[in-house]
XYZ file of C-alpha atoms in Angstrom:
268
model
C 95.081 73.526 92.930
C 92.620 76.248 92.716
C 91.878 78.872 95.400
C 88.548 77.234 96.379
C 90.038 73.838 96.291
C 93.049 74.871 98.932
C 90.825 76.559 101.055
C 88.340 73.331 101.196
C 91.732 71.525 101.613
C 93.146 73.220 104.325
C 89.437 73.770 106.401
C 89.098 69.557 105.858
C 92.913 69.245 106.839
C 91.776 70.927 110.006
C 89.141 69.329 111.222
C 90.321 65.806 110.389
C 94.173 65.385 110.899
C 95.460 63.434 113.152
C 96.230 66.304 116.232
C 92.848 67.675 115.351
C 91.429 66.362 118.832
C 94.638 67.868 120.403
C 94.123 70.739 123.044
C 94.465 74.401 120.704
C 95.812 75.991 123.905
C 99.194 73.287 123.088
C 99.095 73.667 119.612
C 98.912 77.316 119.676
C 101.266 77.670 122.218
C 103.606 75.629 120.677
C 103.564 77.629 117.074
C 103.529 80.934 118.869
C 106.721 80.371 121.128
C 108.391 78.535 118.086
C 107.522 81.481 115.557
C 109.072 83.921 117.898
C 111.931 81.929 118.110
C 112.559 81.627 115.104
C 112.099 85.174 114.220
C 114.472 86.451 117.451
C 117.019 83.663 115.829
C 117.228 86.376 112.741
C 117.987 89.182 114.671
C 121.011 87.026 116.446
C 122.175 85.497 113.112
C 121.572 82.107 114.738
C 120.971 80.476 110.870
C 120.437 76.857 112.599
C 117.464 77.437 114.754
C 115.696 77.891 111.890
C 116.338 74.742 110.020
C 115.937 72.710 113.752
C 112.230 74.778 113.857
C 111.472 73.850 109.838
C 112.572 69.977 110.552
C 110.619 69.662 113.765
C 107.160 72.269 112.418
C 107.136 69.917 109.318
C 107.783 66.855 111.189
C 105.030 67.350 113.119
C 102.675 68.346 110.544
C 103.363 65.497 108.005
C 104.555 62.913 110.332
C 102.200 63.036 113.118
C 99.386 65.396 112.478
C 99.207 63.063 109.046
C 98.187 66.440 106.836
C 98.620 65.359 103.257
C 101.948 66.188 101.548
C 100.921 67.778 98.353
C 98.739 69.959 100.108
C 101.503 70.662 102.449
C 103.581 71.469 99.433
C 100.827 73.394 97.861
C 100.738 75.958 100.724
C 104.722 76.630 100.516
C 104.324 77.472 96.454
C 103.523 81.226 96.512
C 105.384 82.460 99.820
C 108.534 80.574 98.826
C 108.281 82.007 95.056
C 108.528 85.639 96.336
C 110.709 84.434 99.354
C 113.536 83.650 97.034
C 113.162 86.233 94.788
C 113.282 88.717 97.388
C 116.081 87.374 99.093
C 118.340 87.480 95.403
C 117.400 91.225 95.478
C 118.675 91.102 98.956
C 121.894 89.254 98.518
C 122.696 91.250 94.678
C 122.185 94.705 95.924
C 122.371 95.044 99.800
C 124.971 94.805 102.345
C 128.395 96.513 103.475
C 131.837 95.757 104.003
C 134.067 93.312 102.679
C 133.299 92.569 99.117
C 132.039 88.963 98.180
C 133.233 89.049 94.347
C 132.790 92.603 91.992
C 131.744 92.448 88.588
C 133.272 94.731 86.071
C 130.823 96.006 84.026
C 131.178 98.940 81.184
C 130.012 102.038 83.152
C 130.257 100.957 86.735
C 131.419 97.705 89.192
C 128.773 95.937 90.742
C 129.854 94.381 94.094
C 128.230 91.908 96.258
C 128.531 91.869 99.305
C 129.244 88.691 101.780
C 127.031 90.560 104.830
C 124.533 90.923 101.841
C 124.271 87.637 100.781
C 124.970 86.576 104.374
C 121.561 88.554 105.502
C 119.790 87.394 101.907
C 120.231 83.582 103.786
C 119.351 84.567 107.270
C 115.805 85.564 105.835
C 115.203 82.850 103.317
C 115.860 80.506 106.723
C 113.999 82.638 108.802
C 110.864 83.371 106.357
C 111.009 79.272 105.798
C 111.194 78.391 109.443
C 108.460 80.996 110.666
C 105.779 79.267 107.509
C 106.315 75.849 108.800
C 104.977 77.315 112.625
C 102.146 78.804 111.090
C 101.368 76.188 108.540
C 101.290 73.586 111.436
C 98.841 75.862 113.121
C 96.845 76.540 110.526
C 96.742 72.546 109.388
C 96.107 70.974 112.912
C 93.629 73.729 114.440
C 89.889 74.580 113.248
C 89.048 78.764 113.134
C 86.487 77.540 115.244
C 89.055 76.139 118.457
C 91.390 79.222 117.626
C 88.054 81.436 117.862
C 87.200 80.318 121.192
C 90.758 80.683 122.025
C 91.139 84.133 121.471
C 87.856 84.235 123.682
C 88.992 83.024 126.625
C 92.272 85.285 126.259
C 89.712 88.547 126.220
C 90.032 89.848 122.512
C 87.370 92.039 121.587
C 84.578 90.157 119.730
C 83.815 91.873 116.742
C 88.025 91.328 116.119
C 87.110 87.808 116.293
C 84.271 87.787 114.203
C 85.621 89.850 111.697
C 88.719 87.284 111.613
C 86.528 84.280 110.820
C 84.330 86.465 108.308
C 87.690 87.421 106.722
C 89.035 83.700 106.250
C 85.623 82.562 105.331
C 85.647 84.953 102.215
C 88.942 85.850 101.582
C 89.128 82.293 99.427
C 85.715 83.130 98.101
C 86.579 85.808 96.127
C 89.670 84.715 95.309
C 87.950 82.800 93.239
C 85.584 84.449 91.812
C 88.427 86.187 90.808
C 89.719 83.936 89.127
C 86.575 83.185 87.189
C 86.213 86.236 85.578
C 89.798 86.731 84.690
C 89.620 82.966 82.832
C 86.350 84.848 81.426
C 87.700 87.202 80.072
C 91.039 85.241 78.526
C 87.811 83.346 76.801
C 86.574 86.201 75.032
C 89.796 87.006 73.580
C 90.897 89.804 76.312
C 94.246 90.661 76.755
C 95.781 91.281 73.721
C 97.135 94.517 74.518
C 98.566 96.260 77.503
C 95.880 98.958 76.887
C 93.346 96.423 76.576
C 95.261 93.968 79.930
C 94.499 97.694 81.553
C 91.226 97.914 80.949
C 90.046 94.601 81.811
C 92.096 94.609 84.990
C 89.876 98.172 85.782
C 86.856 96.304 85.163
C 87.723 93.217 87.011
C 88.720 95.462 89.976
C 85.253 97.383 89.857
C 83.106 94.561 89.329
C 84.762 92.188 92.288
C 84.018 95.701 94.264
C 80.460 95.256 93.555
C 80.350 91.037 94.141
C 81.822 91.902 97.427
C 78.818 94.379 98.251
C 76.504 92.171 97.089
C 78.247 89.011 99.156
C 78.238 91.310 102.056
C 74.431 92.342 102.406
C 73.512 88.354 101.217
C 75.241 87.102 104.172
C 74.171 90.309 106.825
C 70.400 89.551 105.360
C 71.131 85.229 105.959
C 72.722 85.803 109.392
C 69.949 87.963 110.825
C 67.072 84.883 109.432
C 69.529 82.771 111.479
C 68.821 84.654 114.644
C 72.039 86.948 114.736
C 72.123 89.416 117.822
C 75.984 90.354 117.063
C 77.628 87.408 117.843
C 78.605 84.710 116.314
C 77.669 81.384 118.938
C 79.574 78.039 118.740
C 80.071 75.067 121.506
C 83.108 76.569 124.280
C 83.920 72.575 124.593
C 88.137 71.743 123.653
C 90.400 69.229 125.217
C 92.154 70.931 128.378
C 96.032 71.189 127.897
C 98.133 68.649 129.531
C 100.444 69.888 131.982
C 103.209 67.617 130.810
C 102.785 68.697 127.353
C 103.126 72.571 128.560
C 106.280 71.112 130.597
C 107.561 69.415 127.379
C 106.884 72.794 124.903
C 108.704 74.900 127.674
C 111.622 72.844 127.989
C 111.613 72.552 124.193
C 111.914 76.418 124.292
C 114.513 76.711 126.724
C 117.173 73.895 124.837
C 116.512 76.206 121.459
C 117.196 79.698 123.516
C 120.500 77.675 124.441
C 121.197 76.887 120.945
C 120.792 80.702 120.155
C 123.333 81.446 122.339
C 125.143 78.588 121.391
C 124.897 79.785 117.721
C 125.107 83.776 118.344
C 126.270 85.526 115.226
C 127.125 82.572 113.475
C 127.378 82.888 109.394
C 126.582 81.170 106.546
C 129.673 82.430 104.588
């Protein structure tokens, strides 16, 4: 799937899942409370809490905000890729103490670690655990509800509106990116590293000047629109139910016991 595509994918995804007519102020509170979780979970090397948060995040998302799988699946691609090969750095070359297994090699032994590939784990769970929050955020709520959100909680406005800009374009030119790099690939670039330099130089420069351009298109389109600074849409979203709030705070409270439960618990 290309940029443009995912982005269309995940701005439909929002606006017409299933939980789409679902109070933000839940959702958000929900993913926020379960992301920190799941990151203070590393911290106590608490490895289940994260796999309980991934089941439950994804569970949700699939299974009753109806968000399609492949697109769910499409989202995980690129994090996960540099997830795992991060953590293999992690588990091959870090850590202390008692020594997992040691290679012999000619001029040196290489040892690995078992806190290395202990902590290596603990991320890979945690990194995983934390996505699925934010991806069920980001799949069930518009940037419009989570823009009048942030509203109501007193963020500065041009924060916000710089944060919607951002998403808006950030997919945009991601794109055209990817245009002129296929481009140049059909015009025979490439076949050198001097040449792979070059082109990269000149796609960096002339994205530089799209983005200019983009920028003082939209400024000149906004002000024919009536723009005075800010950026106007309908303050109307379900109110949170209080037994729903009850339910996410009791939720909470059973995976803080599980932490505790689970305190310094290791995978090896």
């Amino acid at each position: 799937m290309s940029h443009s595509d995912l982005y269309v994918e995940v701005d439909r995804s929002a606006y017409t899942n299933a939980l789409a007519e679902s109070s933000p102020i839940t959702k958000t509170f929900f993913a926020l409370s379960a992301l920190f979780l799941c990151v203070s979970a590393l911290s106590a090397r608490a490895f289940i809490v994260p796999i309980i948060l991934f089941i439950i995040c994804t569970s949700l998302t699939l299974g009753i905000a109806k968000v399609k799988p492949h697109l769910y699946l499409d989202m995980y691609a690129y994090p996960t890729l540099m997830i795992i090969l991060s953590c293999t750095i992690i588990a091959l070359f870090f850590g202390v103490g008692e020594p997992l297994t040691q290679i012999n090699l000619q001029w040196t032994t290489w040892t690995i670690y078992k806190n290395g590939v202990t902590m290596a784990i603990n991320i890979f769970l945690s990194v995983m655990g934390s996505l699925s929050c934010l991806f069920f955020l980001v799949l069930t709520t518009s940037i419009t509800d989570l823009s009048l959100l942030l509203r109501r909680v007193h963020i500065p406005t041009v924060l916000i509106e710089l944060s919607i800009l951002i998403y808006r374009y950030i997919f945009m030119f991601m794109e055209i990116s990817h245009t002129m790099t296929t481009a140049q690939k059909l015009r025979l670039g490439g076949n050198s590293w001097l040449k792979k330099i070059r082109e990269v130089s000149l796609l960096a420069g002339n994205l530089f000047i799209r983005t200019l351009e983009q920028g003082e298109r939209t400024f000149v389109a906004m002000n024919a629109r009536g723009y005075d600074g800010n950026i106007y849409a309908l303050e109307e979203f379900p109110k949170p139910k209080k037994t729903m709030l009850a339910a996410i705070i009791l939720f909470d409270v059973l995976i803080v016991a599980v932490i505790f439960l689970t305190l310094n618990s290791g995978v090896i």
